[in-house]
Amino acid sequence: MENQSRWAGEDRRVSVRVAGQGRLKAAVVDEHGQTRSLLRHAQVVNVSGGGLAFTSDVPAEVGATVSIRTTEARVNPFRVRIVGASRRGDGHCELRAELVQGAIPACLMYDW
C-alpha cells in the first residue's frame, strides 16, 4: 500500500505560524505615522514571518495600519495592516495582521 499525500498545494500560508508570547505596545497610525489611537493591553497570540495575531482591549478596523513595539528595547518597531478582527468570549478583540514594514522580531516567537 502506497502512502498518498492529501495536500493539493492549496495552503494560503507562505510562512509557518507559531504560538507567540509577550506584550506589545501597539497604536493605530495615519498615513503620516501619527498615532490615532492606542490598542491597550496588546498581547501576542501567534506569529509568522509574514504577520501576527494579537489581542487588545480596544478594537481596530480592518485595513488600519498599526505601529508595534515590543517590550525589548533592542528590537526595532514594525508596522502591520489589520486583515481580520473578531471579538473573543473574554471581551478582548483578536486582531490578525500582515507585515507591511520592518520585520517580526524573534523575541515574539522564542524566549530570547
PDB file of N, CA and C in Angstrom:
ATOM      1  N   MET A   1       0.836  -1.165   0.000  1.00  0.00           N
ATOM      2  CA  MET A   1       0.000   0.000   0.000  1.00  0.00           C
ATOM      3  C   MET A   1       0.891   1.242   0.000  1.00  0.00           C
ATOM      4  N   GLU A   2       0.591   2.172  -0.844  1.00  0.00           N
ATOM      5  CA  GLU A   2       1.392   3.372  -1.018  1.00  0.00           C
ATOM      6  C   GLU A   2       0.745   4.547  -0.276  1.00  0.00           C
ATOM      7  N   ASN A   3       1.560   5.302   0.468  1.00  0.00           N
ATOM      8  CA  ASN A   3       1.041   6.490   1.145  1.00  0.00           C
ATOM      9  C   ASN A   3       0.799   7.591   0.126  1.00  0.00           C
ATOM     10  N   GLN A   4      -0.340   8.245   0.228  1.00  0.00           N
ATOM     11  CA  GLN A   4      -0.647   9.347  -0.665  1.00  0.00           C
ATOM     12  C   GLN A   4      -0.884  10.610   0.145  1.00  0.00           C
ATOM     13  N   SER A   5      -0.244  11.660  -0.273  1.00  0.00           N
ATOM     14  CA  SER A   5      -0.423  12.940   0.393  1.00  0.00           C
ATOM     15  C   SER A   5      -1.785  13.507   0.018  1.00  0.00           C
ATOM     16  N   ARG A   6      -2.483  14.104   0.977  1.00  0.00           N
ATOM     17  CA  ARG A   6      -3.765  14.729   0.707  1.00  0.00           C
ATOM     18  C   ARG A   6      -3.618  16.214   0.437  1.00  0.00           C
ATOM     19  N   TRP A   7      -2.411  16.719   0.563  1.00  0.00           N
ATOM     20  CA  TRP A   7      -2.192  18.134   0.340  1.00  0.00           C
ATOM     21  C   TRP A   7      -2.184  18.399  -1.150  1.00  0.00           C
ATOM     22  N   ALA A   8      -3.006  19.361  -1.582  1.00  0.00           N
ATOM     23  CA  ALA A   8      -3.142  19.664  -3.004  1.00  0.00           C
ATOM     24  C   ALA A   8      -2.483  20.984  -3.379  1.00  0.00           C
ATOM     25  N   GLY A   9      -1.616  21.524  -2.498  1.00  0.00           N
ATOM     26  CA  GLY A   9      -0.935  22.768  -2.804  1.00  0.00           C
ATOM     27  C   GLY A   9      -1.808  23.995  -2.636  1.00  0.00           C
ATOM     28  N   GLU A  10      -2.889  23.891  -1.894  1.00  0.00           N
ATOM     29  CA  GLU A  10      -3.826  24.995  -1.761  1.00  0.00           C
ATOM     30  C   GLU A  10      -3.664  25.777  -0.457  1.00  0.00           C
ATOM     31  N   ASP A  11      -2.616  25.506   0.303  1.00  0.00           N
ATOM     32  CA  ASP A  11      -2.396  26.226   1.550  1.00  0.00           C
ATOM     33  C   ASP A  11      -2.089  27.685   1.246  1.00  0.00           C
ATOM     34  N   ARG A  12      -2.793  28.607   1.897  1.00  0.00           N
ATOM     35  CA  ARG A  12      -2.616  30.034   1.639  1.00  0.00           C
ATOM     36  C   ARG A  12      -1.379  30.592   2.313  1.00  0.00           C
ATOM     37  N   ARG A  13      -0.864  29.949   3.305  1.00  0.00           N
ATOM     38  CA  ARG A  13       0.245  30.487   4.086  1.00  0.00           C
ATOM     39  C   ARG A  13       1.584  30.297   3.381  1.00  0.00           C
ATOM     40  N   VAL A  14       2.344  31.377   3.376  1.00  0.00           N
ATOM     41  CA  VAL A  14       3.693  31.335   2.839  1.00  0.00           C
ATOM     42  C   VAL A  14       4.671  31.051   3.972  1.00  0.00           C
ATOM     43  N   SER A  15       4.389  31.586   5.159  1.00  0.00           N
ATOM     44  CA  SER A  15       5.242  31.425   6.330  1.00  0.00           C
ATOM     45  C   SER A  15       4.534  30.579   7.384  1.00  0.00           C
ATOM     46  N   VAL A  16       5.299  29.775   8.073  1.00  0.00           N
ATOM     47  CA  VAL A  16       4.760  28.936   9.138  1.00  0.00           C
ATOM     48  C   VAL A  16       4.357  29.809  10.319  1.00  0.00           C
ATOM     49  N   ARG A  17       3.217  29.529  10.907  1.00  0.00           N
ATOM     50  CA  ARG A  17       2.731  30.263  12.075  1.00  0.00           C
ATOM     51  C   ARG A  17       3.065  29.465  13.327  1.00  0.00           C
ATOM     52  N   VAL A  18       3.553  30.164  14.367  1.00  0.00           N
ATOM     53  CA  VAL A  18       3.852  29.522  15.643  1.00  0.00           C
ATOM     54  C   VAL A  18       3.213  30.323  16.769  1.00  0.00           C
ATOM     55  N   ALA A  19       2.961  29.654  17.880  1.00  0.00           N
ATOM     56  CA  ALA A  19       2.428  30.357  19.046  1.00  0.00           C
ATOM     57  C   ALA A  19       3.430  31.418  19.464  1.00  0.00           C
ATOM     58  N   GLY A  20       2.933  32.568  19.831  1.00  0.00           N
ATOM     59  CA  GLY A  20       3.802  33.657  20.251  1.00  0.00           C
ATOM     60  C   GLY A  20       3.622  33.966  21.713  1.00  0.00           C
ATOM     61  N   GLN A  21       4.408  34.912  22.179  1.00  0.00           N
ATOM     62  CA  GLN A  21       4.320  35.307  23.569  1.00  0.00           C
ATOM     63  C   GLN A  21       4.789  36.734  23.718  1.00  0.00           C
ATOM     64  N   GLY A  22       4.304  37.388  24.725  1.00  0.00           N
ATOM     65  CA  GLY A  22       4.786  38.719  25.039  1.00  0.00           C
ATOM     66  C   GLY A  22       3.746  39.805  24.875  1.00  0.00           C
ATOM     67  N   ARG A  23       4.041  40.909  25.530  1.00  0.00           N
ATOM     68  CA  ARG A  23       3.188  42.084  25.441  1.00  0.00           C
ATOM     69  C   ARG A  23       3.702  42.998  24.341  1.00  0.00           C
ATOM     70  N   LEU A  24       2.792  43.785  23.799  1.00  0.00           N
ATOM     71  CA  LEU A  24       3.123  44.717  22.728  1.00  0.00           C
ATOM     72  C   LEU A  24       2.669  46.116  23.103  1.00  0.00           C
ATOM     73  N   LYS A  25       3.324  47.098  22.522  1.00  0.00           N
ATOM     74  CA  LYS A  25       2.856  48.473  22.551  1.00  0.00           C
ATOM     75  C   LYS A  25       2.387  48.729  21.133  1.00  0.00           C
ATOM     76  N   ALA A  26       1.095  48.898  20.948  1.00  0.00           N
ATOM     77  CA  ALA A  26       0.514  48.998  19.608  1.00  0.00           C
ATOM     78  C   ALA A  26      -0.346  50.248  19.491  1.00  0.00           C
ATOM     79  N   ALA A  27      -0.228  50.906  18.332  1.00  0.00           N
ATOM     80  CA  ALA A  27      -1.020  52.107  18.088  1.00  0.00           C
ATOM     81  C   ALA A  27      -1.447  52.155  16.635  1.00  0.00           C
ATOM     82  N   VAL A  28      -2.706  52.471  16.394  1.00  0.00           N
ATOM     83  CA  VAL A  28      -3.191  52.715  15.038  1.00  0.00           C
ATOM     84  C   VAL A  28      -2.598  54.052  14.605  1.00  0.00           C
ATOM     85  N   VAL A  29      -1.995  54.075  13.407  1.00  0.00           N
ATOM     86  CA  VAL A  29      -1.358  55.294  12.916  1.00  0.00           C
ATOM     87  C   VAL A  29      -1.967  55.710  11.585  1.00  0.00           C
ATOM     88  N   ASP A  30      -1.854  57.003  11.277  1.00  0.00           N
ATOM     89  CA  ASP A  30      -2.353  57.509   9.999  1.00  0.00           C
ATOM     90  C   ASP A  30      -1.256  57.399   8.941  1.00  0.00           C
ATOM     91  N   GLU A  31      -1.517  57.927   7.741  1.00  0.00           N
ATOM     92  CA  GLU A  31      -0.559  57.810   6.625  1.00  0.00           C
ATOM     93  C   GLU A  31       0.741  58.562   6.883  1.00  0.00           C
ATOM     94  N   HIS A  32       0.762  59.439   7.889  1.00  0.00           N
ATOM     95  CA  HIS A  32       1.971  60.186   8.248  1.00  0.00           C
ATOM     96  C   HIS A  32       2.695  59.581   9.447  1.00  0.00           C
ATOM     97  N   GLY A  33       2.179  58.477   9.957  1.00  0.00           N
ATOM     98  CA  GLY A  33       2.789  57.817  11.101  1.00  0.00           C
ATOM     99  C   GLY A  33       2.376  58.390  12.440  1.00  0.00           C
ATOM    100  N   GLN A  34       1.398  59.296  12.447  1.00  0.00           N
ATOM    101  CA  GLN A  34       0.924  59.894  13.692  1.00  0.00           C
ATOM    102  C   GLN A  34      -0.101  58.977  14.362  1.00  0.00           C
ATOM    103  N   THR A  35      -0.007  58.848  15.661  1.00  0.00           N
ATOM    104  CA  THR A  35      -0.901  57.975  16.416  1.00  0.00           C
ATOM    105  C   THR A  35      -2.335  58.498  16.399  1.00  0.00           C
ATOM    106  N   ARG A  36      -3.269  57.605  16.018  1.00  0.00           N
ATOM    107  CA  ARG A  36      -4.703  57.932  16.047  1.00  0.00           C
ATOM    108  C   ARG A  36      -5.368  57.361  17.283  1.00  0.00           C
ATOM    109  N   SER A  37      -4.947  56.141  17.680  1.00  0.00           N
ATOM    110  CA  SER A  37      -5.489  55.519  18.892  1.00  0.00           C
ATOM    111  C   SER A  37      -4.533  54.447  19.389  1.00  0.00           C
ATOM    112  N   LEU A  38      -4.569  54.195  20.693  1.00  0.00           N
ATOM    113  CA  LEU A  38      -3.739  53.154  21.302  1.00  0.00           C
ATOM    114  C   LEU A  38      -4.548  51.870  21.419  1.00  0.00           C
ATOM    115  N   LEU A  39      -3.894  50.754  21.176  1.00  0.00           N
ATOM    116  CA  LEU A  39      -4.514  49.436  21.361  1.00  0.00           C
ATOM    117  C   LEU A  39      -4.015  48.909  22.704  1.00  0.00           C
ATOM    118  N   ARG A  40      -4.792  49.147  23.723  1.00  0.00           N
ATOM    119  CA  ARG A  40      -4.372  48.873  25.102  1.00  0.00           C
ATOM    120  C   ARG A  40      -4.326  47.371  25.413  1.00  0.00           C
ATOM    121  N   HIS A  41      -3.363  47.038  26.272  1.00  0.00           N
ATOM    122  CA  HIS A  41      -3.161  45.674  26.761  1.00  0.00           C
ATOM    123  C   HIS A  41      -2.980  44.676  25.614  1.00  0.00           C
ATOM    124  N   ALA A  42      -2.214  45.050  24.609  1.00  0.00           N
ATOM    125  CA  ALA A  42      -1.965  44.163  23.466  1.00  0.00           C
ATOM    126  C   ALA A  42      -1.080  42.994  23.884  1.00  0.00           C
ATOM    127  N   GLN A  43      -1.475  41.789  23.463  1.00  0.00           N
ATOM    128  CA  GLN A  43      -0.782  40.554  23.820  1.00  0.00           C
ATOM    129  C   GLN A  43      -0.688  39.658  22.583  1.00  0.00           C
ATOM    130  N   VAL A  44       0.478  39.105  22.314  1.00  0.00           N
ATOM    131  CA  VAL A  44       0.694  38.243  21.152  1.00  0.00           C
ATOM    132  C   VAL A  44      -0.088  36.941  21.290  1.00  0.00           C
ATOM    133  N   VAL A  45      -0.698  36.490  20.183  1.00  0.00           N
ATOM    134  CA  VAL A  45      -1.358  35.186  20.120  1.00  0.00           C
ATOM    135  C   VAL A  45      -0.486  34.225  19.327  1.00  0.00           C
ATOM    136  N   ASN A  46      -0.151  34.606  18.083  1.00  0.00           N
ATOM    137  CA  ASN A  46       0.751  33.799  17.258  1.00  0.00           C
ATOM    138  C   ASN A  46       1.459  34.691  16.255  1.00  0.00           C
ATOM    139  N   VAL A  47       2.558  34.184  15.703  1.00  0.00           N
ATOM    140  CA  VAL A  47       3.378  34.980  14.791  1.00  0.00           C
ATOM    141  C   VAL A  47       3.880  34.119  13.644  1.00  0.00           C
ATOM    142  N   SER A  48       4.244  34.789  12.558  1.00  0.00           N
ATOM    143  CA  SER A  48       4.926  34.152  11.442  1.00  0.00           C
ATOM    144  C   SER A  48       5.831  35.211  10.838  1.00  0.00           C
ATOM    145  N   GLY A  49       6.599  34.849   9.848  1.00  0.00           N
ATOM    146  CA  GLY A  49       7.452  35.820   9.182  1.00  0.00           C
ATOM    147  C   GLY A  49       6.652  36.876   8.446  1.00  0.00           C
ATOM    148  N   GLY A  50       5.390  36.584   8.144  1.00  0.00           N
ATOM    149  CA  GLY A  50       4.572  37.499   7.371  1.00  0.00           C
ATOM    150  C   GLY A  50       3.545  38.282   8.161  1.00  0.00           C
ATOM    151  N   GLY A  51       3.468  38.066   9.474  1.00  0.00           N
ATOM    152  CA  GLY A  51       2.488  38.800  10.257  1.00  0.00           C
ATOM    153  C   GLY A  51       2.305  38.224  11.640  1.00  0.00           C
ATOM    154  N   LEU A  52       1.231  38.644  12.294  1.00  0.00           N
ATOM    155  CA  LEU A  52       0.953  38.155  13.630  1.00  0.00           C
ATOM    156  C   LEU A  52      -0.519  38.339  13.967  1.00  0.00           C
ATOM    157  N   ALA A  53      -0.929  37.644  15.005  1.00  0.00           N
ATOM    158  CA  ALA A  53      -2.249  37.838  15.597  1.00  0.00           C
ATOM    159  C   ALA A  53      -2.004  38.268  17.032  1.00  0.00           C
ATOM    160  N   PHE A  54      -2.823  39.216  17.502  1.00  0.00           N
ATOM    161  CA  PHE A  54      -2.684  39.677  18.872  1.00  0.00           C
ATOM    162  C   PHE A  54      -4.045  40.111  19.395  1.00  0.00           C
ATOM    163  N   THR A  55      -4.137  40.177  20.716  1.00  0.00           N
ATOM    164  CA  THR A  55      -5.372  40.633  21.344  1.00  0.00           C
ATOM    165  C   THR A  55      -5.182  42.053  21.849  1.00  0.00           C
ATOM    166  N   SER A  56      -6.300  42.738  22.026  1.00  0.00           N
ATOM    167  CA  SER A  56      -6.305  44.097  22.549  1.00  0.00           C
ATOM    168  C   SER A  56      -7.639  44.341  23.244  1.00  0.00           C
ATOM    169  N   ASP A  57      -7.627  45.238  24.213  1.00  0.00           N
ATOM    170  CA  ASP A  57      -8.884  45.651  24.841  1.00  0.00           C
ATOM    171  C   ASP A  57      -9.696  46.536  23.907  1.00  0.00           C
ATOM    172  N   VAL A  58      -9.024  47.134  22.937  1.00  0.00           N
ATOM    173  CA  VAL A  58      -9.634  48.099  22.024  1.00  0.00           C
ATOM    174  C   VAL A  58      -9.630  47.518  20.614  1.00  0.00           C
ATOM    175  N   PRO A  59     -10.737  47.594  19.880  1.00  0.00           N
ATOM    176  CA  PRO A  59     -10.754  47.074  18.507  1.00  0.00           C
ATOM    177  C   PRO A  59     -10.034  48.005  17.535  1.00  0.00           C
ATOM    178  N   ALA A  60      -9.684  47.457  16.384  1.00  0.00           N
ATOM    179  CA  ALA A  60      -9.124  48.243  15.284  1.00  0.00           C
ATOM    180  C   ALA A  60      -9.841  47.807  14.016  1.00  0.00           C
ATOM    181  N   GLU A  61     -10.003  48.731  13.093  1.00  0.00           N
ATOM    182  CA  GLU A  61     -10.702  48.431  11.844  1.00  0.00           C
ATOM    183  C   GLU A  61      -9.818  47.644  10.879  1.00  0.00           C
ATOM    184  N   VAL A  62     -10.432  46.767  10.107  1.00  0.00           N
ATOM    185  CA  VAL A  62      -9.719  46.074   9.039  1.00  0.00           C
ATOM    186  C   VAL A  62      -9.206  47.129   8.069  1.00  0.00           C
ATOM    187  N   GLY A  63      -7.946  47.014   7.685  1.00  0.00           N
ATOM    188  CA  GLY A  63      -7.311  47.986   6.800  1.00  0.00           C
ATOM    189  C   GLY A  63      -6.462  49.004   7.534  1.00  0.00           C
ATOM    190  N   ALA A  64      -6.629  49.115   8.854  1.00  0.00           N
ATOM    191  CA  ALA A  64      -5.859  50.084   9.638  1.00  0.00           C
ATOM    192  C   ALA A  64      -4.392  49.671   9.701  1.00  0.00           C
ATOM    193  N   THR A  65      -3.504  50.658   9.706  1.00  0.00           N
ATOM    194  CA  THR A  65      -2.079  50.415   9.886  1.00  0.00           C
ATOM    195  C   THR A  65      -1.759  50.581  11.367  1.00  0.00           C
ATOM    196  N   VAL A  66      -0.998  49.621  11.904  1.00  0.00           N
ATOM    197  CA  VAL A  66      -0.660  49.630  13.323  1.00  0.00           C
ATOM    198  C   VAL A  66       0.858  49.596  13.470  1.00  0.00           C
ATOM    199  N   SER A  67       1.375  50.523  14.261  1.00  0.00           N
ATOM    200  CA  SER A  67       2.793  50.538  14.608  1.00  0.00           C
ATOM    201  C   SER A  67       2.948  49.729  15.884  1.00  0.00           C
ATOM    202  N   ILE A  68       3.920  48.810  15.883  1.00  0.00           N
ATOM    203  CA  ILE A  68       4.089  47.907  17.021  1.00  0.00           C
ATOM    204  C   ILE A  68       5.521  47.973  17.536  1.00  0.00           C
ATOM    205  N   ARG A  69       5.625  48.046  18.857  1.00  0.00           N
ATOM    206  CA  ARG A  69       6.905  47.929  19.549  1.00  0.00           C
ATOM    207  C   ARG A  69       6.781  46.810  20.568  1.00  0.00           C
ATOM    208  N   THR A  70       7.885  46.152  20.824  1.00  0.00           N
ATOM    209  CA  THR A  70       7.902  45.122  21.868  1.00  0.00           C
ATOM    210  C   THR A  70       8.447  45.751  23.141  1.00  0.00           C
ATOM    211  N   THR A  71       8.411  45.007  24.205  1.00  0.00           N
ATOM    212  CA  THR A  71       8.983  45.491  25.458  1.00  0.00           C
ATOM    213  C   THR A  71      10.503  45.349  25.456  1.00  0.00           C
ATOM    214  N   GLU A  72      11.053  44.683  24.463  1.00  0.00           N
ATOM    215  CA  GLU A  72      12.502  44.505  24.313  1.00  0.00           C
ATOM    216  C   GLU A  72      13.087  45.766  23.674  1.00  0.00           C
ATOM    217  N   ALA A  73      13.936  46.482  24.390  1.00  0.00           N
ATOM    218  CA  ALA A  73      14.460  47.777  23.935  1.00  0.00           C
ATOM    219  C   ALA A  73      15.317  47.668  22.669  1.00  0.00           C
ATOM    220  N   ARG A  74      15.967  46.553  22.442  1.00  0.00           N
ATOM    221  CA  ARG A  74      16.880  46.426  21.297  1.00  0.00           C
ATOM    222  C   ARG A  74      16.162  46.105  19.986  1.00  0.00           C
ATOM    223  N   VAL A  75      14.865  45.902  20.014  1.00  0.00           N
ATOM    224  CA  VAL A  75      14.111  45.495  18.832  1.00  0.00           C
ATOM    225  C   VAL A  75      13.486  46.715  18.159  1.00  0.00           C
ATOM    226  N   ASN A  76      13.665  46.823  16.851  1.00  0.00           N
ATOM    227  CA  ASN A  76      13.083  47.930  16.098  1.00  0.00           C
ATOM    228  C   ASN A  76      11.565  47.783  15.991  1.00  0.00           C
ATOM    229  N   PRO A  77      10.848  48.913  15.998  1.00  0.00           N
ATOM    230  CA  PRO A  77       9.396  48.845  15.780  1.00  0.00           C
ATOM    231  C   PRO A  77       9.101  48.373  14.357  1.00  0.00           C
ATOM    232  N   PHE A  78       7.894  47.870  14.150  1.00  0.00           N
ATOM    233  CA  PHE A  78       7.483  47.426  12.817  1.00  0.00           C
ATOM    234  C   PHE A  78       6.024  47.794  12.630  1.00  0.00           C
ATOM    235  N   ARG A  79       5.558  47.726  11.382  1.00  0.00           N
ATOM    236  CA  ARG A  79       4.164  48.081  11.085  1.00  0.00           C
ATOM    237  C   ARG A  79       3.454  46.920  10.431  1.00  0.00           C
ATOM    238  N   VAL A  80       2.173  46.816  10.757  1.00  0.00           N
ATOM    239  CA  VAL A  80       1.311  45.782  10.194  1.00  0.00           C
ATOM    240  C   VAL A  80       0.012  46.422   9.720  1.00  0.00           C
ATOM    241  N   ARG A  81      -0.706  45.714   8.860  1.00  0.00           N
ATOM    242  CA  ARG A  81      -2.043  46.125   8.416  1.00  0.00           C
ATOM    243  C   ARG A  81      -3.032  45.097   8.929  1.00  0.00           C
ATOM    244  N   ILE A  82      -4.094  45.556   9.561  1.00  0.00           N
ATOM    245  CA  ILE A  82      -5.114  44.659  10.097  1.00  0.00           C
ATOM    246  C   ILE A  82      -5.897  44.039   8.939  1.00  0.00           C
ATOM    247  N   VAL A  83      -5.924  42.701   8.892  1.00  0.00           N
ATOM    248  CA  VAL A  83      -6.640  41.989   7.830  1.00  0.00           C
ATOM    249  C   VAL A  83      -7.846  41.218   8.372  1.00  0.00           C
ATOM    250  N   GLY A  84      -7.973  41.143   9.684  1.00  0.00           N
ATOM    251  CA  GLY A  84      -9.113  40.467  10.281  1.00  0.00           C
ATOM    252  C   GLY A  84      -9.249  40.855  11.743  1.00  0.00           C
ATOM    253  N   ALA A  85     -10.480  40.916  12.203  1.00  0.00           N
ATOM    254  CA  ALA A  85     -10.737  41.265  13.594  1.00  0.00           C
ATOM    255  C   ALA A  85     -11.972  40.520  14.074  1.00  0.00           C
ATOM    256  N   SER A  86     -11.932  40.068  15.314  1.00  0.00           N
ATOM    257  CA  SER A  86     -13.093  39.396  15.893  1.00  0.00           C
ATOM    258  C   SER A  86     -13.104  39.624  17.401  1.00  0.00           C
ATOM    259  N   ARG A  87     -14.282  39.536  17.980  1.00  0.00           N
ATOM    260  CA  ARG A  87     -14.445  39.693  19.426  1.00  0.00           C
ATOM    261  C   ARG A  87     -14.374  38.316  20.047  1.00  0.00           C
ATOM    262  N   ARG A  88     -13.564  38.156  21.069  1.00  0.00           N
ATOM    263  CA  ARG A  88     -13.444  36.878  21.758  1.00  0.00           C
ATOM    264  C   ARG A  88     -14.419  36.802  22.916  1.00  0.00           C
ATOM    265  N   GLY A  89     -14.616  35.620  23.423  1.00  0.00           N
ATOM    266  CA  GLY A  89     -15.536  35.412  24.536  1.00  0.00           C
ATOM    267  C   GLY A  89     -15.112  36.103  25.818  1.00  0.00           C
ATOM    268  N   ASP A  90     -13.821  36.404  25.959  1.00  0.00           N
ATOM    269  CA  ASP A  90     -13.333  37.065  27.172  1.00  0.00           C
ATOM    270  C   ASP A  90     -13.428  38.588  27.093  1.00  0.00           C
ATOM    271  N   GLY A  91     -14.041  39.106  26.015  1.00  0.00           N
ATOM    272  CA  GLY A  91     -14.214  40.541  25.867  1.00  0.00           C
ATOM    273  C   GLY A  91     -13.109  41.244  25.104  1.00  0.00           C
ATOM    274  N   HIS A  92     -11.992  40.570  24.884  1.00  0.00           N
ATOM    275  CA  HIS A  92     -10.895  41.153  24.125  1.00  0.00           C
ATOM    276  C   HIS A  92     -11.154  41.012  22.628  1.00  0.00           C
ATOM    277  N   CYS A  93     -10.494  41.834  21.846  1.00  0.00           N
ATOM    278  CA  CYS A  93     -10.543  41.729  20.391  1.00  0.00           C
ATOM    279  C   CYS A  93      -9.318  40.945  19.942  1.00  0.00           C
ATOM    280  N   GLU A  94      -9.487  40.036  18.984  1.00  0.00           N
ATOM    281  CA  GLU A  94      -8.346  39.375  18.375  1.00  0.00           C
ATOM    282  C   GLU A  94      -8.158  39.991  17.000  1.00  0.00           C
ATOM    283  N   LEU A  95      -6.966  40.514  16.774  1.00  0.00           N
ATOM    284  CA  LEU A  95      -6.634  41.196  15.534  1.00  0.00           C
ATOM    285  C   LEU A  95      -5.593  40.384  14.774  1.00  0.00           C
ATOM    286  N   ARG A  96      -5.856  40.139  13.500  1.00  0.00           N
ATOM    287  CA  ARG A  96      -4.928  39.414  12.648  1.00  0.00           C
ATOM    288  C   ARG A  96      -4.335  40.424  11.671  1.00  0.00           C
ATOM    289  N   ALA A  97      -3.004  40.395  11.527  1.00  0.00           N
ATOM    290  CA  ALA A  97      -2.346  41.451  10.770  1.00  0.00           C
ATOM    291  C   ALA A  97      -1.222  40.910   9.898  1.00  0.00           C
ATOM    292  N   GLU A  98      -1.022  41.581   8.749  1.00  0.00           N
ATOM    293  CA  GLU A  98       0.088  41.229   7.869  1.00  0.00           C
ATOM    294  C   GLU A  98       1.167  42.295   7.976  1.00  0.00           C
ATOM    295  N   LEU A  99       2.399  41.867   7.887  1.00  0.00           N
ATOM    296  CA  LEU A  99       3.543  42.751   7.982  1.00  0.00           C
ATOM    297  C   LEU A  99       3.599  43.670   6.766  1.00  0.00           C
ATOM    298  N   VAL A 100       3.782  44.981   6.988  1.00  0.00           N
ATOM    299  CA  VAL A 100       3.917  45.920   5.875  1.00  0.00           C
ATOM    300  C   VAL A 100       5.238  46.687   5.926  1.00  0.00           C
ATOM    301  N   GLN A 101       5.892  46.739   7.091  1.00  0.00           N
ATOM    302  CA  GLN A 101       7.171  47.441   7.196  1.00  0.00           C
ATOM    303  C   GLN A 101       7.966  46.882   8.361  1.00  0.00           C
ATOM    304  N   GLY A 102       9.246  46.614   8.124  1.00  0.00           N
ATOM    305  CA  GLY A 102      10.111  46.076   9.168  1.00  0.00           C
ATOM    306  C   GLY A 102      10.112  44.561   9.154  1.00  0.00           C
ATOM    307  N   ALA A 103      10.361  43.971  10.311  1.00  0.00           N
ATOM    308  CA  ALA A 103      10.435  42.515  10.436  1.00  0.00           C
ATOM    309  C   ALA A 103       9.819  42.087  11.761  1.00  0.00           C
ATOM    310  N   ILE A 104       9.240  40.893  11.767  1.00  0.00           N
ATOM    311  CA  ILE A 104       8.695  40.331  13.005  1.00  0.00           C
ATOM    312  C   ILE A 104       9.889  39.880  13.850  1.00  0.00           C
ATOM    313  N   PRO A 105      10.061  40.413  15.048  1.00  0.00           N
ATOM    314  CA  PRO A 105      11.227  40.068  15.862  1.00  0.00           C
ATOM    315  C   PRO A 105      11.148  38.660  16.453  1.00  0.00           C
ATOM    316  N   ALA A 106      12.295  38.026  16.539  1.00  0.00           N
ATOM    317  CA  ALA A 106      12.378  36.666  17.066  1.00  0.00           C
ATOM    318  C   ALA A 106      11.947  36.580  18.522  1.00  0.00           C
ATOM    319  N   CYS A 107      12.075  37.671  19.271  1.00  0.00           N
ATOM    320  CA  CYS A 107      11.703  37.625  20.693  1.00  0.00           C
ATOM    321  C   CYS A 107      10.218  37.348  20.892  1.00  0.00           C
ATOM    322  N   LEU A 108       9.393  37.562  19.860  1.00  0.00           N
ATOM    323  CA  LEU A 108       7.969  37.248  19.967  1.00  0.00           C
ATOM    324  C   LEU A 108       7.700  35.756  19.742  1.00  0.00           C
ATOM    325  N   MET A 109       8.643  35.083  19.100  1.00  0.00           N
ATOM    326  CA  MET A 109       8.485  33.657  18.813  1.00  0.00           C
ATOM    327  C   MET A 109       9.203  32.785  19.818  1.00  0.00           C
ATOM    328  N   TYR A 110      10.308  33.276  20.331  1.00  0.00           N
ATOM    329  CA  TYR A 110      11.164  32.483  21.214  1.00  0.00           C
ATOM    330  C   TYR A 110      11.407  33.275  22.480  1.00  0.00           C
ATOM    331  N   ASP A 111      11.734  32.610  23.528  1.00  0.00           N
ATOM    332  CA  ASP A 111      12.016  33.271  24.807  1.00  0.00           C
ATOM    333  C   ASP A 111      13.473  33.705  24.816  1.00  0.00           C
ATOM    334  N   TRP A 112      13.837  34.641  23.934  1.00  0.00           N
ATOM    335  CA  TRP A 112      15.227  35.119  23.834  1.00  0.00           C
ATOM    336  C   TRP A 112      15.423  36.334  24.656  1.00  0.00           C
TER     337      TRP A 112
END
